[in-house]
Amino acid sequence: MDLVLNVADHFFLTPYVYGPNWPEDDLLRQILSLFAIANIGGYLLYFITATLSFYFIYDHRLLKHPQILPNQIRREIMCTVTSVPVMSIPTVALFAVEVRGYSKLYDNVGDSPLGWFWVVVSCFTFIAFTDACIYWIHRFLHHRTVYKHLHKIHHTWKVPTPFASHAFHPMDGFLQSCPYHIYPFLFPLHKITYLALFVFVNIWTVSIHDGDYRVPAPLQPFVNGCAHHTDHHLFYNYNYGQFFTLWTGLGAPSATPLLLKER
């Protein structure tokens, strides 16, 4: 995140907001800047991706589904808009630790343990690590002592639209995002790769709420796509993973999505 912070400082924050007398490496300034970046960037990524998905991908026939709620899209958006600032508080704390140099993020491919090979491999290890962690965090959020306090809000949307993708209780959203922030503290990761993956996971989160159930037939048993995730919204006890069905098969009864069976 220091790459984004440096660009923001150079082109906008130092000349127009803070002035030259407040050092760019001051912790308080960095926290304030990261909070603004996290919220503005989060809203832009959410609204742009969800809006494009809604108008160009989402099956609008689903809006006539009997379990679509009155004013559902507006309620999904309002839930997201009110949650993001609160969700960003602990997120910014992790960003600040990262910016201060305590992570294993690196600038140059030459600093990679295995050069370009590791840059490529780290994309797959990032996905595998975060998918496993999110599966178990997600199952924890479905525990009866926790569910009604945190995760139940997200299951308000039985038939979600793309705007439901980030409509969480703030603590629920933060907990499920933690693996993305924890990975670079445990494993080396190129900074640009990290930013690209961060954008990718947000797009993926929208995509599994977009009502487009098409997945290439050979991948259907393995990829936790929109059909799998919509079944999760409807039936609660299947498909807790983010990207794959691997952990569902190992940790709970596996389910082929009814939405795929019907096609």
C-alpha positions as a Markdown table, in Angstrom:
| # | Residue | x | y | z |
|---|---|---|---|---|
| 1 | Met | 0.0 | 0.0 | 0.0 |
| 2 | Asp | 3.0 | 2.3 | 0.3 |
| 3 | Leu | 3.1 | 2.6 | -3.5 |
| 4 | Val | -0.4 | 4.0 | -3.5 |
| 5 | Leu | 0.4 | 6.3 | -0.5 |
| 6 | Asn | 3.5 | 7.6 | -2.3 |
| 7 | Val | 1.6 | 8.5 | -5.4 |
| 8 | Ala | -1.1 | 10.2 | -3.4 |
| 9 | Asp | 1.5 | 12.1 | -1.4 |
| 10 | His | 3.4 | 13.3 | -4.4 |
| 11 | Phe | 0.5 | 14.4 | -6.6 |
| 12 | Phe | -2.1 | 15.5 | -4.1 |
| 13 | Leu | -1.7 | 15.2 | -0.4 |
| 14 | Thr | 1.6 | 17.0 | 0.1 |
| 15 | Pro | 1.0 | 19.9 | -2.3 |
| 16 | Tyr | -2.7 | 20.4 | -1.6 |
| 17 | Val | -3.6 | 19.0 | 1.8 |
| 18 | Tyr | -0.8 | 18.7 | 4.3 |
| 19 | Gly | 1.8 | 21.1 | 2.9 |
| 20 | Pro | 5.6 | 20.5 | 2.9 |
| 21 | Asn | 6.1 | 20.9 | 6.7 |
| 22 | Trp | 4.4 | 17.7 | 7.8 |
| 23 | Pro | 6.8 | 14.9 | 7.1 |
| 24 | Glu | 5.4 | 12.2 | 4.8 |
| 25 | Asp | 6.7 | 9.4 | 7.0 |
| 26 | Asp | 4.9 | 10.7 | 10.1 |
| 27 | Leu | 2.8 | 7.9 | 11.5 |
| 28 | Leu | -0.3 | 10.0 | 12.2 |
| 29 | Arg | -0.2 | 11.5 | 8.7 |
| 30 | Gln | 0.2 | 8.1 | 7.2 |
| 31 | Ile | -2.8 | 6.7 | 9.2 |
| 32 | Leu | -5.0 | 9.6 | 8.2 |
| 33 | Ser | -4.0 | 9.3 | 4.5 |
| 34 | Leu | -4.4 | 5.5 | 4.5 |
| 35 | Phe | -7.9 | 5.9 | 6.0 |
| 36 | Ala | -8.9 | 8.3 | 3.2 |
| 37 | Ile | -7.3 | 6.0 | 0.6 |
| 38 | Ala | -9.0 | 2.9 | 2.0 |
| 39 | Asn | -12.4 | 4.5 | 2.0 |
| 40 | Ile | -12.3 | 6.4 | -1.3 |
| 41 | Gly | -10.6 | 3.5 | -3.1 |
| 42 | Gly | -13.0 | 1.0 | -1.5 |
| 43 | Tyr | -16.1 | 2.9 | -2.6 |
| 44 | Leu | -14.7 | 3.4 | -6.1 |
| 45 | Leu | -13.8 | -0.2 | -6.5 |
| 46 | Tyr | -17.2 | -1.3 | -5.1 |
| 47 | Phe | -19.4 | 1.0 | -7.1 |
| 48 | Ile | -17.6 | 0.7 | -10.4 |
| 49 | Thr | -17.3 | -3.1 | -10.3 |
| 50 | Ala | -20.8 | -3.7 | -8.9 |
| 51 | Thr | -22.5 | -1.3 | -11.3 |
| 52 | Leu | -20.8 | -2.7 | -14.4 |
| 53 | Ser | -21.6 | -6.2 | -13.2 |
| 54 | Phe | -25.3 | -5.3 | -12.6 |
| 55 | Tyr | -25.8 | -3.7 | -16.0 |
| 56 | Phe | -23.7 | -6.0 | -18.2 |
| 57 | Ile | -23.6 | -9.4 | -16.5 |
| 58 | Tyr | -26.4 | -9.7 | -13.8 |
| 59 | Asp | -29.5 | -11.7 | -14.9 |
| 60 | His | -32.2 | -9.1 | -14.3 |
| 61 | Arg | -34.9 | -11.8 | -14.3 |
| 62 | Leu | -33.6 | -12.6 | -10.8 |
| 63 | Leu | -35.2 | -9.3 | -9.6 |
| 64 | Lys | -38.5 | -11.1 | -9.9 |
| 65 | His | -37.4 | -14.0 | -7.7 |
| 66 | Pro | -39.9 | -14.4 | -4.8 |
| 67 | Gln | -37.1 | -14.0 | -2.3 |
| 68 | Ile | -35.9 | -10.7 | -3.6 |
| 69 | Leu | -36.6 | -8.1 | -0.9 |
| 70 | Pro | -38.4 | -4.7 | -1.3 |
| 71 | Asn | -35.8 | -2.1 | -2.2 |
| 72 | Gln | -33.1 | -4.7 | -1.9 |
| 73 | Ile | -30.4 | -3.0 | -4.0 |
| 74 | Arg | -30.8 | 0.2 | -2.1 |
| 75 | Arg | -30.5 | -1.7 | 1.2 |
| 76 | Glu | -27.4 | -3.6 | -0.1 |
| 77 | Ile | -25.8 | -0.3 | -1.0 |
| 78 | Met | -26.7 | 1.4 | 2.3 |
| 79 | Cys | -25.3 | -1.6 | 4.2 |
| 80 | Thr | -22.0 | -1.4 | 2.3 |
| 81 | Val | -21.7 | 2.4 | 2.5 |
| 82 | Thr | -22.2 | 2.4 | 6.3 |
| 83 | Ser | -19.9 | -0.6 | 6.9 |
| 84 | Val | -16.9 | 0.4 | 4.9 |
| 85 | Pro | -15.7 | 3.3 | 7.1 |
| 86 | Val | -15.9 | 1.1 | 10.2 |
| 87 | Met | -14.4 | -1.9 | 8.4 |
| 88 | Ser | -11.5 | 0.3 | 7.3 |
| 89 | Ile | -10.4 | 1.2 | 10.8 |
| 90 | Pro | -8.7 | -2.2 | 11.7 |
| 91 | Thr | -7.7 | -2.5 | 8.0 |
| 92 | Val | -5.8 | 0.8 | 8.1 |
| 93 | Ala | -4.0 | -0.4 | 11.2 |
| 94 | Leu | -2.6 | -3.4 | 9.2 |
| 95 | Phe | -1.9 | -1.1 | 6.2 |
| 96 | Ala | 0.1 | 1.2 | 8.5 |
| 97 | Val | 2.2 | -1.7 | 9.9 |
| 98 | Glu | 2.8 | -2.8 | 6.3 |
| 99 | Val | 3.8 | 0.8 | 5.2 |
| 100 | Arg | 6.2 | 1.1 | 8.1 |
| 101 | Gly | 8.2 | -1.8 | 6.6 |
| 102 | Tyr | 7.2 | -4.8 | 8.8 |
| 103 | Ser | 5.8 | -7.0 | 6.1 |
| 104 | Lys | 7.6 | -9.2 | 3.5 |
| 105 | Leu | 6.5 | -7.1 | 0.6 |
| 106 | Tyr | 9.3 | -6.1 | -1.8 |
| 107 | Asp | 9.8 | -3.6 | -4.6 |
| 108 | Asn | 12.1 | -5.3 | -7.1 |
| 109 | Val | 11.9 | -8.7 | -8.7 |
| 110 | Gly | 15.5 | -9.1 | -7.8 |
| 111 | Asp | 14.5 | -9.2 | -4.1 |
| 112 | Ser | 12.2 | -12.2 | -4.8 |
| 113 | Pro | 13.5 | -15.5 | -3.3 |
| 114 | Leu | 13.3 | -17.1 | -6.8 |
| 115 | Gly | 13.0 | -14.2 | -9.2 |
| 116 | Trp | 10.1 | -14.1 | -11.6 |
| 117 | Phe | 9.3 | -17.7 | -10.8 |
| 118 | Trp | 8.3 | -16.8 | -7.3 |
| 119 | Val | 6.4 | -13.7 | -8.5 |
| 120 | Val | 4.2 | -16.0 | -10.5 |
| 121 | Val | 4.0 | -18.8 | -8.0 |
| 122 | Ser | 3.1 | -16.3 | -5.2 |
| 123 | Cys | -0.2 | -15.5 | -7.1 |
| 124 | Phe | -1.3 | -19.1 | -6.7 |
| 125 | Thr | 0.0 | -19.5 | -3.1 |
| 126 | Phe | -1.9 | -16.3 | -2.2 |
| 127 | Ile | -5.1 | -17.6 | -3.6 |
| 128 | Ala | -4.6 | -21.0 | -2.0 |
| 129 | Phe | -3.7 | -19.6 | 1.4 |
| 130 | Thr | -6.6 | -17.0 | 1.5 |
| 131 | Asp | -9.1 | -19.6 | 0.2 |
| 132 | Ala | -8.3 | -22.0 | 3.1 |
| 133 | Cys | -8.3 | -19.3 | 5.7 |
| 134 | Ile | -11.6 | -17.7 | 4.5 |
| 135 | Tyr | -13.2 | -21.1 | 4.4 |
| 136 | Trp | -12.6 | -21.7 | 8.2 |
| 137 | Ile | -13.3 | -18.0 | 9.1 |
| 138 | His | -16.6 | -18.3 | 7.2 |
| 139 | Arg | -17.5 | -21.5 | 9.0 |
| 140 | Phe | -16.7 | -19.9 | 12.3 |
| 141 | Leu | -19.1 | -17.0 | 11.3 |
| 142 | His | -21.8 | -19.6 | 10.8 |
| 143 | His | -21.4 | -21.0 | 14.3 |
| 144 | Arg | -24.7 | -20.5 | 16.2 |
| 145 | Thr | -23.1 | -18.4 | 18.9 |
| 146 | Val | -21.6 | -15.9 | 16.3 |
| 147 | Tyr | -23.9 | -16.0 | 13.3 |
| 148 | Lys | -26.8 | -13.9 | 14.6 |
| 149 | His | -24.4 | -11.1 | 15.8 |
| 150 | Leu | -22.2 | -10.8 | 12.7 |
| 151 | His | -22.8 | -12.8 | 9.5 |
| 152 | Lys | -26.6 | -12.9 | 9.6 |
| 153 | Ile | -26.6 | -9.4 | 8.0 |
| 154 | His | -25.0 | -10.7 | 4.8 |
| 155 | His | -27.6 | -13.5 | 4.6 |
| 156 | Thr | -30.4 | -11.0 | 4.6 |
| 157 | Trp | -29.9 | -11.2 | 0.8 |
| 158 | Lys | -31.1 | -14.7 | -0.1 |
| 159 | Val | -30.9 | -13.9 | -3.8 |
| 160 | Pro | -28.0 | -11.4 | -3.9 |
| 161 | Thr | -27.2 | -8.8 | -6.5 |
| 162 | Pro | -23.7 | -7.6 | -7.2 |
| 163 | Phe | -24.3 | -4.8 | -4.7 |
| 164 | Ala | -24.5 | -7.4 | -1.9 |
| 165 | Ser | -20.9 | -8.3 | -2.5 |
| 166 | His | -19.6 | -6.0 | 0.3 |
| 167 | Ala | -22.8 | -5.7 | 2.3 |
| 168 | Phe | -21.5 | -7.1 | 5.6 |
| 169 | His | -21.4 | -6.3 | 9.3 |
| 170 | Pro | -18.1 | -4.3 | 9.6 |
| 171 | Met | -16.4 | -7.0 | 11.8 |
| 172 | Asp | -17.6 | -9.8 | 9.5 |
| 173 | Gly | -16.2 | -8.0 | 6.5 |
| 174 | Phe | -12.9 | -7.3 | 8.2 |
| 175 | Leu | -12.5 | -10.9 | 9.5 |
| 176 | Gln | -13.0 | -12.4 | 6.0 |
| 177 | Ser | -10.5 | -9.9 | 4.6 |
| 178 | Cys | -7.9 | -10.7 | 7.2 |
| 179 | Pro | -6.2 | -13.5 | 5.2 |
| 180 | Tyr | -5.4 | -11.0 | 2.3 |
| 181 | His | -3.6 | -8.7 | 4.7 |
| 182 | Ile | -1.9 | -11.5 | 6.7 |
| 183 | Tyr | -0.4 | -13.2 | 3.7 |
| 184 | Pro | 2.4 | -10.6 | 3.0 |
| 185 | Phe | 3.4 | -10.7 | 6.7 |
| 186 | Leu | 4.1 | -14.4 | 6.3 |
| 187 | Phe | 5.3 | -14.8 | 2.7 |
| 188 | Pro | 7.3 | -12.7 | 0.3 |
| 189 | Leu | 5.1 | -10.9 | -2.2 |
| 190 | His | 5.9 | -8.3 | -4.8 |
| 191 | Lys | 4.1 | -5.0 | -4.1 |
| 192 | Ile | 2.5 | -4.6 | -7.5 |
| 193 | Thr | 1.4 | -8.2 | -7.4 |
| 194 | Tyr | -0.2 | -7.5 | -4.0 |
| 195 | Leu | -2.1 | -4.5 | -5.4 |
| 196 | Ala | -3.2 | -6.5 | -8.5 |
| 197 | Leu | -4.4 | -9.4 | -6.3 |
| 198 | Phe | -6.2 | -7.0 | -4.0 |
| 199 | Val | -8.2 | -5.6 | -6.9 |
| 200 | Phe | -8.8 | -9.1 | -8.2 |
| 201 | Val | -10.3 | -10.4 | -5.0 |
| 202 | Asn | -12.7 | -7.5 | -4.8 |
| 203 | Ile | -13.8 | -8.2 | -8.4 |
| 204 | Trp | -14.1 | -11.9 | -7.6 |
| 205 | Thr | -16.3 | -11.0 | -4.6 |
| 206 | Val | -18.6 | -9.1 | -6.9 |
| 207 | Ser | -18.6 | -11.9 | -9.4 |
| 208 | Ile | -19.9 | -14.6 | -7.0 |
| 209 | His | -22.9 | -12.4 | -6.4 |
| 210 | Asp | -23.6 | -11.4 | -10.0 |
| 211 | Gly | -26.2 | -14.0 | -10.9 |
| 212 | Asp | -24.2 | -15.4 | -13.8 |
| 213 | Tyr | -24.0 | -19.1 | -13.1 |
| 214 | Arg | -21.9 | -20.0 | -16.1 |
| 215 | Val | -18.7 | -21.9 | -15.3 |
| 216 | Pro | -16.9 | -24.2 | -17.8 |
| 217 | Ala | -18.2 | -27.7 | -17.2 |
| 218 | Pro | -14.8 | -29.2 | -16.3 |
| 219 | Leu | -14.3 | -26.5 | -13.6 |
| 220 | Gln | -17.7 | -26.7 | -12.0 |
| 221 | Pro | -16.8 | -29.3 | -9.4 |
| 222 | Phe | -13.7 | -27.2 | -8.3 |
| 223 | Val | -14.5 | -23.5 | -8.7 |
| 224 | Asn | -16.7 | -21.8 | -6.1 |
| 225 | Gly | -18.5 | -19.6 | -8.6 |
| 226 | Cys | -21.7 | -17.7 | -8.4 |
| 227 | Ala | -23.9 | -20.7 | -8.5 |
| 228 | His | -22.1 | -22.3 | -5.5 |
| 229 | His | -22.2 | -19.0 | -3.6 |
| 230 | Thr | -25.9 | -18.3 | -4.4 |
| 231 | Asp | -26.7 | -21.8 | -3.0 |
| 232 | His | -24.8 | -20.8 | 0.1 |
| 233 | His | -27.0 | -17.7 | 0.5 |
| 234 | Leu | -30.1 | -19.9 | 0.0 |
| 235 | Phe | -29.2 | -22.9 | 2.1 |
| 236 | Tyr | -26.5 | -21.7 | 4.5 |
| 237 | Asn | -24.6 | -24.9 | 5.1 |
| 238 | Tyr | -22.6 | -25.4 | 1.9 |
| 239 | Asn | -19.8 | -23.7 | -0.1 |
| 240 | Tyr | -18.0 | -21.6 | 2.5 |
| 241 | Gly | -14.9 | -21.1 | 0.4 |
| 242 | Gln | -14.1 | -18.0 | -1.6 |
| 243 | Phe | -12.4 | -19.4 | -4.7 |
| 244 | Phe | -12.6 | -23.2 | -4.7 |
| 245 | Thr | -14.7 | -26.1 | -3.4 |
| 246 | Leu | -11.7 | -28.0 | -2.0 |
| 247 | Trp | -12.3 | -27.2 | 1.7 |
| 248 | Thr | -16.0 | -27.7 | 1.4 |
| 249 | Gly | -15.3 | -31.3 | 0.3 |
| 250 | Leu | -12.8 | -31.8 | 3.1 |
| 251 | Gly | -14.6 | -29.9 | 5.9 |
| 252 | Ala | -18.3 | -30.4 | 5.2 |
| 253 | Pro | -20.7 | -32.3 | 2.9 |
| 254 | Ser | -20.1 | -31.1 | -0.6 |
| 255 | Ala | -22.9 | -29.8 | -2.7 |
| 256 | Thr | -23.2 | -29.4 | -6.5 |
| 257 | Pro | -25.2 | -26.2 | -6.9 |
| 258 | Leu | -28.9 | -26.7 | -7.5 |
| 259 | Leu | -28.6 | -23.7 | -9.9 |
| 260 | Leu | -26.2 | -25.7 | -12.1 |
| 261 | Lys | -28.3 | -28.9 | -11.9 |
| 262 | Glu | -31.3 | -27.0 | -13.2 |
| 263 | Arg | -29.5 | -25.9 | -16.3 |
